[in-house]
mmCIF file with all atom_site columns, C-alpha atoms in Angstrom:
data_model
loop_
_atom_site.group_PDB
_atom_site.id
_atom_site.type_symbol
_atom_site.label_atom_id
_atom_site.label_alt_id
_atom_site.label_comp_id
_atom_site.label_asym_id
_atom_site.label_entity_id
_atom_site.label_seq_id
_atom_site.pdbx_PDB_ins_code
_atom_site.Cartn_x
_atom_site.Cartn_y
_atom_site.Cartn_z
_atom_site.occupancy
_atom_site.B_iso_or_equiv
_atom_site.pdbx_formal_charge
_atom_site.auth_seq_id
_atom_site.auth_comp_id
_atom_site.auth_asym_id
_atom_site.auth_atom_id
_atom_site.pdbx_PDB_model_num
ATOM 1   C CA . MET A 1 1   ? -0.367  -0.011  0.283   1.00 81.00 ? 94  MET A CA 1
ATOM 2   C CA . LEU A 1 2   ? 1.481   2.937   -0.722  1.00 90.00 ? 95  LEU A CA 1
ATOM 3   C CA . GLU A 1 3   ? 1.156   6.332   0.805   1.00 94.00 ? 96  GLU A CA 1
ATOM 4   C CA . GLN A 1 4   ? -1.676  8.810   1.321   1.00 96.00 ? 97  GLN A CA 1
ATOM 5   C CA . SER A 1 5   ? 1.081   11.271  -0.406  1.00 95.00 ? 98  SER A CA 1
ATOM 6   C CA . TYR A 1 6   ? 0.937   9.192   -3.964  1.00 96.00 ? 99  TYR A CA 1
ATOM 7   C CA . TYR A 1 7   ? -2.691  9.280   -3.862  1.00 96.00 ? 100 TYR A CA 1
ATOM 8   C CA . ASP A 1 8   ? -2.579  13.475  -3.253  1.00 97.00 ? 101 ASP A CA 1
ATOM 9   C CA . LYS A 1 9   ? 0.565   13.722  -5.745  1.00 97.00 ? 102 LYS A CA 1
ATOM 10  C CA . ALA A 1 10  ? -1.785  11.705  -8.426  1.00 97.00 ? 103 ALA A CA 1
ATOM 11  C CA . ASP A 1 11  ? -5.722  13.375  -7.823  1.00 97.00 ? 104 ASP A CA 1
ATOM 12  C CA . GLU A 1 12  ? -1.957  17.157  -8.229  1.00 97.00 ? 105 GLU A CA 1
ATOM 13  C CA . ILE A 1 13  ? -1.770  15.808  -11.432 1.00 97.00 ? 106 ILE A CA 1
ATOM 14  C CA . ILE A 1 14  ? -5.284  14.802  -13.145 1.00 97.00 ? 107 ILE A CA 1
ATOM 15  C CA . GLY A 1 15  ? -6.221  18.417  -11.585 1.00 97.00 ? 108 GLY A CA 1
ATOM 16  C CA . GLN A 1 16  ? -3.652  19.819  -14.353 1.00 97.00 ? 109 GLN A CA 1
ATOM 17  C CA . TYR A 1 17  ? -5.144  17.586  -17.359 1.00 97.00 ? 110 TYR A CA 1
ATOM 18  C CA . GLY A 1 18  ? -8.544  16.502  -16.630 1.00 96.00 ? 111 GLY A CA 1
ATOM 19  C CA . THR A 1 19  ? -10.284 14.012  -16.171 1.00 96.00 ? 112 THR A CA 1
ATOM 20  C CA . GLU A 1 20  ? -11.131 13.044  -19.793 1.00 96.00 ? 113 GLU A CA 1
ATOM 21  C CA . SER A 1 21  ? -9.720  8.969   -20.116 1.00 95.00 ? 114 SER A CA 1
ATOM 22  C CA . ARG A 1 22  ? -7.185  11.086  -23.444 1.00 96.00 ? 115 ARG A CA 1
ATOM 23  C CA . TRP A 1 23  ? -5.051  12.571  -20.402 1.00 97.00 ? 116 TRP A CA 1
ATOM 24  C CA . LEU A 1 24  ? -4.040  9.419   -19.422 1.00 97.00 ? 117 LEU A CA 1
ATOM 25  C CA . ILE A 1 25  ? -0.038  9.712   -20.719 1.00 96.00 ? 118 ILE A CA 1
ATOM 26  C CA . PRO A 1 26  ? 0.543   12.732  -20.295 1.00 97.00 ? 119 PRO A CA 1
ATOM 27  C CA . ILE A 1 27  ? -1.462  11.909  -17.125 1.00 97.00 ? 120 ILE A CA 1
ATOM 28  C CA . ILE A 1 28  ? 1.050   8.152   -16.166 1.00 97.00 ? 121 ILE A CA 1
ATOM 29  C CA . GLN A 1 29  ? 3.593   10.431  -17.917 1.00 96.00 ? 122 GLN A CA 1
ATOM 30  C CA . ASP A 1 30  ? 4.087   12.829  -15.293 1.00 97.00 ? 123 ASP A CA 1
ATOM 31  C CA . VAL A 1 31  ? 4.205   10.483  -12.072 1.00 97.00 ? 124 VAL A CA 1
ATOM 32  C CA . GLN A 1 32  ? 6.378   8.374   -13.886 1.00 94.00 ? 125 GLN A CA 1
ATOM 33  C CA . ALA A 1 33  ? 8.856   11.709  -13.707 1.00 92.00 ? 126 ALA A CA 1
ATOM 34  C CA . GLU A 1 34  ? 7.490   12.177  -10.588 1.00 93.00 ? 127 GLU A CA 1
ATOM 35  C CA . TYR A 1 35  ? 8.899   8.820   -8.789  1.00 92.00 ? 128 TYR A CA 1
ATOM 36  C CA . ARG A 1 36  ? 10.717  7.271   -11.317 1.00 89.00 ? 129 ARG A CA 1
ATOM 37  C CA . TYR A 1 37  ? 8.213   4.648   -12.037 1.00 93.00 ? 130 TYR A CA 1
ATOM 38  C CA . LEU A 1 38  ? 5.000   3.950   -12.515 1.00 95.00 ? 131 LEU A CA 1
ATOM 39  C CA . PRO A 1 39  ? 4.003   2.872   -8.956  1.00 96.00 ? 132 PRO A CA 1
ATOM 40  C CA . PRO A 1 40  ? 0.561   -0.039  -9.878  1.00 95.00 ? 133 PRO A CA 1
ATOM 41  C CA . GLU A 1 41  ? -1.565  0.604   -7.564  1.00 95.00 ? 134 GLU A CA 1
ATOM 42  C CA . LEU A 1 42  ? -1.260  4.912   -8.953  1.00 96.00 ? 135 LEU A CA 1
ATOM 43  C CA . LEU A 1 43  ? -2.692  3.512   -11.846 1.00 96.00 ? 136 LEU A CA 1
ATOM 44  C CA . SER A 1 44  ? -5.017  1.827   -10.288 1.00 95.00 ? 137 SER A CA 1
ATOM 45  C CA . TYR A 1 45  ? -5.986  4.242   -8.679  1.00 96.00 ? 138 TYR A CA 1
ATOM 46  C CA . ILE A 1 46  ? -5.916  6.313   -12.035 1.00 97.00 ? 139 ILE A CA 1
ATOM 47  C CA . VAL A 1 47  ? -8.419  4.489   -13.275 1.00 96.00 ? 140 VAL A CA 1
ATOM 48  C CA . THR A 1 48  ? -11.062 4.783   -11.344 1.00 96.00 ? 141 THR A CA 1
ATOM 49  C CA . LYS A 1 49  ? -10.365 8.319   -11.623 1.00 96.00 ? 142 LYS A CA 1
ATOM 50  C CA . LEU A 1 50  ? -10.654 8.892   -15.675 1.00 96.00 ? 143 LEU A CA 1
ATOM 51  C CA . ASN A 1 51  ? -13.128 6.113   -15.787 1.00 95.00 ? 144 ASN A CA 1
ATOM 52  C CA . ILE A 1 52  ? -11.861 3.818   -17.705 1.00 96.00 ? 145 ILE A CA 1
ATOM 53  C CA . THR A 1 53  ? -10.926 0.290   -17.694 1.00 96.00 ? 146 THR A CA 1
ATOM 54  C CA . GLU A 1 54  ? -7.994  -0.785  -15.846 1.00 95.00 ? 147 GLU A CA 1
ATOM 55  C CA . ALA A 1 55  ? -6.704  -3.723  -19.272 1.00 96.00 ? 148 ALA A CA 1
ATOM 56  C CA . LYS A 1 56  ? -7.236  -0.769  -21.168 1.00 95.00 ? 149 LYS A CA 1
ATOM 57  C CA . ALA A 1 57  ? -4.552  1.825   -18.761 1.00 95.00 ? 150 ALA A CA 1
ATOM 58  C CA . TYR A 1 58  ? -2.467  -1.976  -19.202 1.00 94.00 ? 151 TYR A CA 1
ATOM 59  C CA . SER A 1 59  ? -2.774  -1.593  -22.359 1.00 95.00 ? 152 SER A CA 1
ATOM 60  C CA . VAL A 1 60  ? -1.419  1.697   -22.949 1.00 94.00 ? 153 VAL A CA 1
ATOM 61  C CA . ALA A 1 61  ? 1.049   2.058   -20.183 1.00 94.00 ? 154 ALA A CA 1
ATOM 62  C CA . THR A 1 62  ? 2.654   -1.953  -21.855 1.00 92.00 ? 155 THR A CA 1
ATOM 63  C CA . PHE A 1 63  ? 3.073   -1.358  -24.854 1.00 91.00 ? 156 PHE A CA 1
ATOM 64  C CA . TYR A 1 64  ? 5.491   1.971   -24.389 1.00 86.00 ? 157 TYR A CA 1
ATOM 65  C CA . GLU A 1 65  ? 9.008   1.114   -22.787 1.00 79.00 ? 158 GLU A CA 1
ATOM 66  C CA . ASN A 1 66  ? 9.556   4.576   -20.901 1.00 84.00 ? 159 ASN A CA 1
ATOM 67  C CA . PHE A 1 67  ? 6.979   3.437   -18.528 1.00 92.00 ? 160 PHE A CA 1
ATOM 68  C CA . SER A 1 68  ? 8.485   1.165   -16.050 1.00 91.00 ? 161 SER A CA 1
ATOM 69  C CA . PHE A 1 69  ? 6.300   -0.769  -13.320 1.00 93.00 ? 162 PHE A CA 1
ATOM 70  C CA . GLU A 1 70  ? 9.676   -1.260  -11.172 1.00 91.00 ? 163 GLU A CA 1
ATOM 71  C CA . GLN A 1 71  ? 10.718  1.544   -8.674  1.00 91.00 ? 164 GLN A CA 1
ATOM 72  C CA . LYS A 1 72  ? 14.335  2.709   -10.167 1.00 92.00 ? 165 LYS A CA 1
ATOM 73  C CA . GLY A 1 73  ? 17.366  4.232   -7.805  1.00 94.00 ? 166 GLY A CA 1
ATOM 74  C CA . LYS A 1 74  ? 18.079  7.487   -7.201  1.00 94.00 ? 167 LYS A CA 1
ATOM 75  C CA . TYR A 1 75  ? 20.902  6.723   -10.542 1.00 95.00 ? 168 TYR A CA 1
ATOM 76  C CA . VAL A 1 76  ? 19.438  5.991   -12.966 1.00 94.00 ? 169 VAL A CA 1
ATOM 77  C CA . ILE A 1 77  ? 22.260  4.639   -15.815 1.00 96.00 ? 170 ILE A CA 1
ATOM 78  C CA . LYS A 1 78  ? 21.876  4.010   -18.834 1.00 95.00 ? 171 LYS A CA 1
ATOM 79  C CA . VAL A 1 79  ? 24.086  2.264   -21.043 1.00 96.00 ? 172 VAL A CA 1
ATOM 80  C CA . CYS A 1 80  ? 23.788  2.901   -25.120 1.00 95.00 ? 173 CYS A CA 1
ATOM 81  C CA . ASP A 1 81  ? 23.702  -0.701  -27.069 1.00 93.00 ? 174 ASP A CA 1
ATOM 82  C CA . GLY A 1 82  ? 23.379  0.746   -29.901 1.00 93.00 ? 175 GLY A CA 1
ATOM 83  C CA . THR A 1 83  ? 25.384  0.661   -33.242 1.00 95.00 ? 176 THR A CA 1
ATOM 84  C CA . ALA A 1 84  ? 27.879  2.900   -33.043 1.00 95.00 ? 177 ALA A CA 1
ATOM 85  C CA . CYS A 1 85  ? 28.182  1.759   -28.684 1.00 94.00 ? 178 CYS A CA 1
ATOM 86  C CA . HIS A 1 86  ? 28.838  -1.332  -29.854 1.00 95.00 ? 179 HIS A CA 1
ATOM 87  C CA . VAL A 1 87  ? 31.068  -1.454  -31.887 1.00 95.00 ? 180 VAL A CA 1
ATOM 88  C CA . ARG A 1 88  ? 33.714  1.126   -29.645 1.00 95.00 ? 181 ARG A CA 1
ATOM 89  C CA . LYS A 1 89  ? 33.228  -1.274  -26.946 1.00 94.00 ? 182 LYS A CA 1
ATOM 90  C CA . SER A 1 90  ? 29.892  -0.758  -24.554 1.00 95.00 ? 183 SER A CA 1
ATOM 91  C CA . THR A 1 91  ? 29.620  -4.135  -23.637 1.00 94.00 ? 184 THR A CA 1
ATOM 92  C CA . GLY A 1 92  ? 32.499  -3.926  -21.218 1.00 95.00 ? 185 GLY A CA 1
ATOM 93  C CA . ILE A 1 93  ? 30.908  -1.077  -19.795 1.00 96.00 ? 186 ILE A CA 1
ATOM 94  C CA . LEU A 1 94  ? 27.627  -2.665  -18.894 1.00 95.00 ? 187 LEU A CA 1
ATOM 95  C CA . GLU A 1 95  ? 29.576  -5.586  -18.021 1.00 95.00 ? 188 GLU A CA 1
ATOM 96  C CA . ARG A 1 96  ? 32.028  -3.484  -15.267 1.00 96.00 ? 189 ARG A CA 1
ATOM 97  C CA . LEU A 1 97  ? 28.746  -1.559  -14.494 1.00 96.00 ? 190 LEU A CA 1
ATOM 98  C CA . TYR A 1 98  ? 27.319  -5.234  -13.220 1.00 96.00 ? 191 TYR A CA 1
ATOM 99  C CA . LYS A 1 99  ? 30.743  -5.891  -11.288 1.00 95.00 ? 192 LYS A CA 1
ATOM 100 C CA . GLU A 1 100 ? 30.529  -2.299  -9.662  1.00 94.00 ? 193 GLU A CA 1
ATOM 101 C CA . LEU A 1 101 ? 27.587  -2.192  -7.934  1.00 96.00 ? 194 LEU A CA 1
ATOM 102 C CA . GLY A 1 102 ? 26.918  -6.835  -8.023  1.00 95.00 ? 195 GLY A CA 1
ATOM 103 C CA . LEU A 1 103 ? 24.146  -6.855  -10.348 1.00 95.00 ? 196 LEU A CA 1
ATOM 104 C CA . GLU A 1 104 ? 23.291  -9.465  -12.318 1.00 87.00 ? 197 GLU A CA 1
ATOM 105 C CA . LYS A 1 105 ? 21.125  -9.660  -15.621 1.00 82.00 ? 198 LYS A CA 1
ATOM 106 C CA . GLY A 1 106 ? 17.438  -10.434 -14.685 1.00 85.00 ? 199 GLY A CA 1
ATOM 107 C CA . LYS A 1 107 ? 18.484  -7.836  -11.433 1.00 91.00 ? 200 LYS A CA 1
ATOM 108 C CA . HIS A 1 108 ? 18.773  -3.834  -12.794 1.00 92.00 ? 201 HIS A CA 1
ATOM 109 C CA . THR A 1 109 ? 19.116  -2.556  -9.267  1.00 95.00 ? 202 THR A CA 1
ATOM 110 C CA . THR A 1 110 ? 20.936  -2.237  -5.679  1.00 96.00 ? 203 THR A CA 1
ATOM 111 C CA . ASP A 1 111 ? 19.402  -3.001  -2.857  1.00 94.00 ? 204 ASP A CA 1
ATOM 112 C CA . ASP A 1 112 ? 20.096  0.048   -1.960  1.00 95.00 ? 205 ASP A CA 1
ATOM 113 C CA . MET A 1 113 ? 18.602  1.608   -4.880  1.00 94.00 ? 206 MET A CA 1
ATOM 114 C CA . MET A 1 114 ? 21.016  3.515   -4.972  1.00 96.00 ? 207 MET A CA 1
ATOM 115 C CA . PHE A 1 115 ? 21.527  2.732   -8.850  1.00 97.00 ? 208 PHE A CA 1
ATOM 116 C CA . THR A 1 116 ? 19.139  1.074   -10.970 1.00 95.00 ? 209 THR A CA 1
ATOM 117 C CA . VAL A 1 117 ? 20.817  -0.597  -14.966 1.00 95.00 ? 210 VAL A CA 1
ATOM 118 C CA . GLU A 1 118 ? 19.477  -0.405  -17.897 1.00 93.00 ? 211 GLU A CA 1
ATOM 119 C CA . THR A 1 119 ? 20.617  -1.339  -21.778 1.00 92.00 ? 212 THR A CA 1
ATOM 120 C CA . VAL A 1 120 ? 18.433  1.262   -24.555 1.00 92.00 ? 213 VAL A CA 1
ATOM 121 C CA . SER A 1 121 ? 19.074  0.346   -27.972 1.00 91.00 ? 214 SER A CA 1
ATOM 122 C CA . CYS A 1 122 ? 20.215  4.370   -28.539 1.00 91.00 ? 215 CYS A CA 1
ATOM 123 C CA . LEU A 1 123 ? 20.663  7.402   -26.553 1.00 92.00 ? 216 LEU A CA 1
ATOM 124 C CA . GLY A 1 124 ? 21.031  9.800   -29.547 1.00 91.00 ? 217 GLY A CA 1
ATOM 125 C CA . ALA A 1 125 ? 25.249  10.618  -28.961 1.00 93.00 ? 218 ALA A CA 1
ATOM 126 C CA . CYS A 1 126 ? 25.840  8.109   -32.125 1.00 93.00 ? 219 CYS A CA 1
ATOM 127 C CA . GLY A 1 127 ? 29.274  10.710  -32.420 1.00 94.00 ? 220 GLY A CA 1
ATOM 128 C CA . LEU A 1 128 ? 30.559  10.596  -29.014 1.00 95.00 ? 221 LEU A CA 1
ATOM 129 C CA . ALA A 1 129 ? 30.112  6.968   -28.428 1.00 95.00 ? 222 ALA A CA 1
ATOM 130 C CA . PRO A 1 130 ? 30.421  4.777   -26.400 1.00 97.00 ? 223 PRO A CA 1
ATOM 131 C CA . VAL A 1 131 ? 28.160  6.974   -24.264 1.00 97.00 ? 224 VAL A CA 1
ATOM 132 C CA . LEU A 1 132 ? 25.774  5.978   -21.194 1.00 96.00 ? 225 LEU A CA 1
ATOM 133 C CA . THR A 1 133 ? 23.690  8.208   -19.313 1.00 96.00 ? 226 THR A CA 1
ATOM 134 C CA . VAL A 1 134 ? 22.783  8.887   -15.107 1.00 97.00 ? 227 VAL A CA 1
ATOM 135 C CA . ASN A 1 135 ? 19.806  10.709  -14.292 1.00 93.00 ? 228 ASN A CA 1
ATOM 136 C CA . ASP A 1 136 ? 19.613  11.647  -18.417 1.00 90.00 ? 229 ASP A CA 1
ATOM 137 C CA . GLU A 1 137 ? 22.727  13.810  -17.610 1.00 95.00 ? 230 GLU A CA 1
ATOM 138 C CA . VAL A 1 138 ? 25.172  11.845  -21.007 1.00 96.00 ? 231 VAL A CA 1
ATOM 139 C CA . HIS A 1 139 ? 28.836  11.056  -19.695 1.00 97.00 ? 232 HIS A CA 1
ATOM 140 C CA . ALA A 1 140 ? 30.597  10.293  -23.969 1.00 96.00 ? 233 ALA A CA 1
ATOM 141 C CA . ALA A 1 141 ? 33.888  8.028   -24.534 1.00 96.00 ? 234 ALA A CA 1
ATOM 142 C CA . MET A 1 142 ? 33.173  6.399   -21.628 1.00 96.00 ? 235 MET A CA 1
ATOM 143 C CA . THR A 1 143 ? 35.183  2.700   -21.037 1.00 96.00 ? 236 THR A CA 1
ATOM 144 C CA . PRO A 1 144 ? 35.646  0.528   -17.909 1.00 96.00 ? 237 PRO A CA 1
ATOM 145 C CA . ASP A 1 145 ? 37.588  2.639   -15.528 1.00 96.00 ? 238 ASP A CA 1
ATOM 146 C CA . LYS A 1 146 ? 35.670  6.086   -16.236 1.00 97.00 ? 239 LYS A CA 1
ATOM 147 C CA . VAL A 1 147 ? 33.189  3.998   -15.313 1.00 96.00 ? 240 VAL A CA 1
ATOM 148 C CA . THR A 1 148 ? 35.052  2.843   -12.289 1.00 96.00 ? 241 THR A CA 1
ATOM 149 C CA . GLU A 1 149 ? 35.788  6.092   -10.989 1.00 96.00 ? 242 GLU A CA 1
ATOM 150 C CA . LEU A 1 150 ? 31.742  7.324   -12.029 1.00 97.00 ? 243 LEU A CA 1
ATOM 151 C CA . ILE A 1 151 ? 30.082  5.225   -9.832  1.00 96.00 ? 244 ILE A CA 1
ATOM 152 C CA . LYS A 1 152 ? 32.922  6.847   -6.888  1.00 96.00 ? 245 LYS A CA 1
ATOM 153 C CA . GLU A 1 153 ? 31.736  10.053  -8.050  1.00 95.00 ? 246 GLU A CA 1
ATOM 154 C CA . LEU A 1 154 ? 28.748  8.733   -7.314  1.00 96.00 ? 247 LEU A CA 1
ATOM 155 C CA . ARG A 1 155 ? 29.059  7.347   -4.110  1.00 94.00 ? 248 ARG A CA 1
ATOM 156 C CA . GLY A 1 156 ? 30.819  10.397  -3.218  1.00 91.00 ? 249 GLY A CA 1
ATOM 157 C CA . GLU A 1 157 ? 34.164  8.740   -2.946  1.00 85.00 ? 250 GLU A CA 1
ATOM 158 C CA . GLY A 1 158 ? 35.696  10.425  -4.904  1.00 64.00 ? 251 GLY A CA 1
#
């Protein structure tokens, strides 16, 4: 069960748009922007306010890759694995991140909720390859050693 503040925030966001079903996507985008994920309980609450079925809301939220039902860490790290980044060894960057953070395939968020690592198809910065973002801030020409330094910096160790 979520705290009441989540429902209050959802009401505030819905109030900015209205309760027509056409506002579903902007509303859940704003909810996700607020919490870095879309709490399933909140989506269920939103559908009652918009008078649509949960099936419709879930079909929308699962269709778009941008929406996530899993809670994310304080730092969301997206590693590009598009062609330009892949040929410049983005796989080694991802492997170093997993090692540094104690993650593995299937486990994307650290137990302390500090880091979430995601692989994306393209970040639109091919000329800077290989790249990753931390909370949408681009880090260019990454190497495994630069990843180690970045993690230390984010942890406040460096």
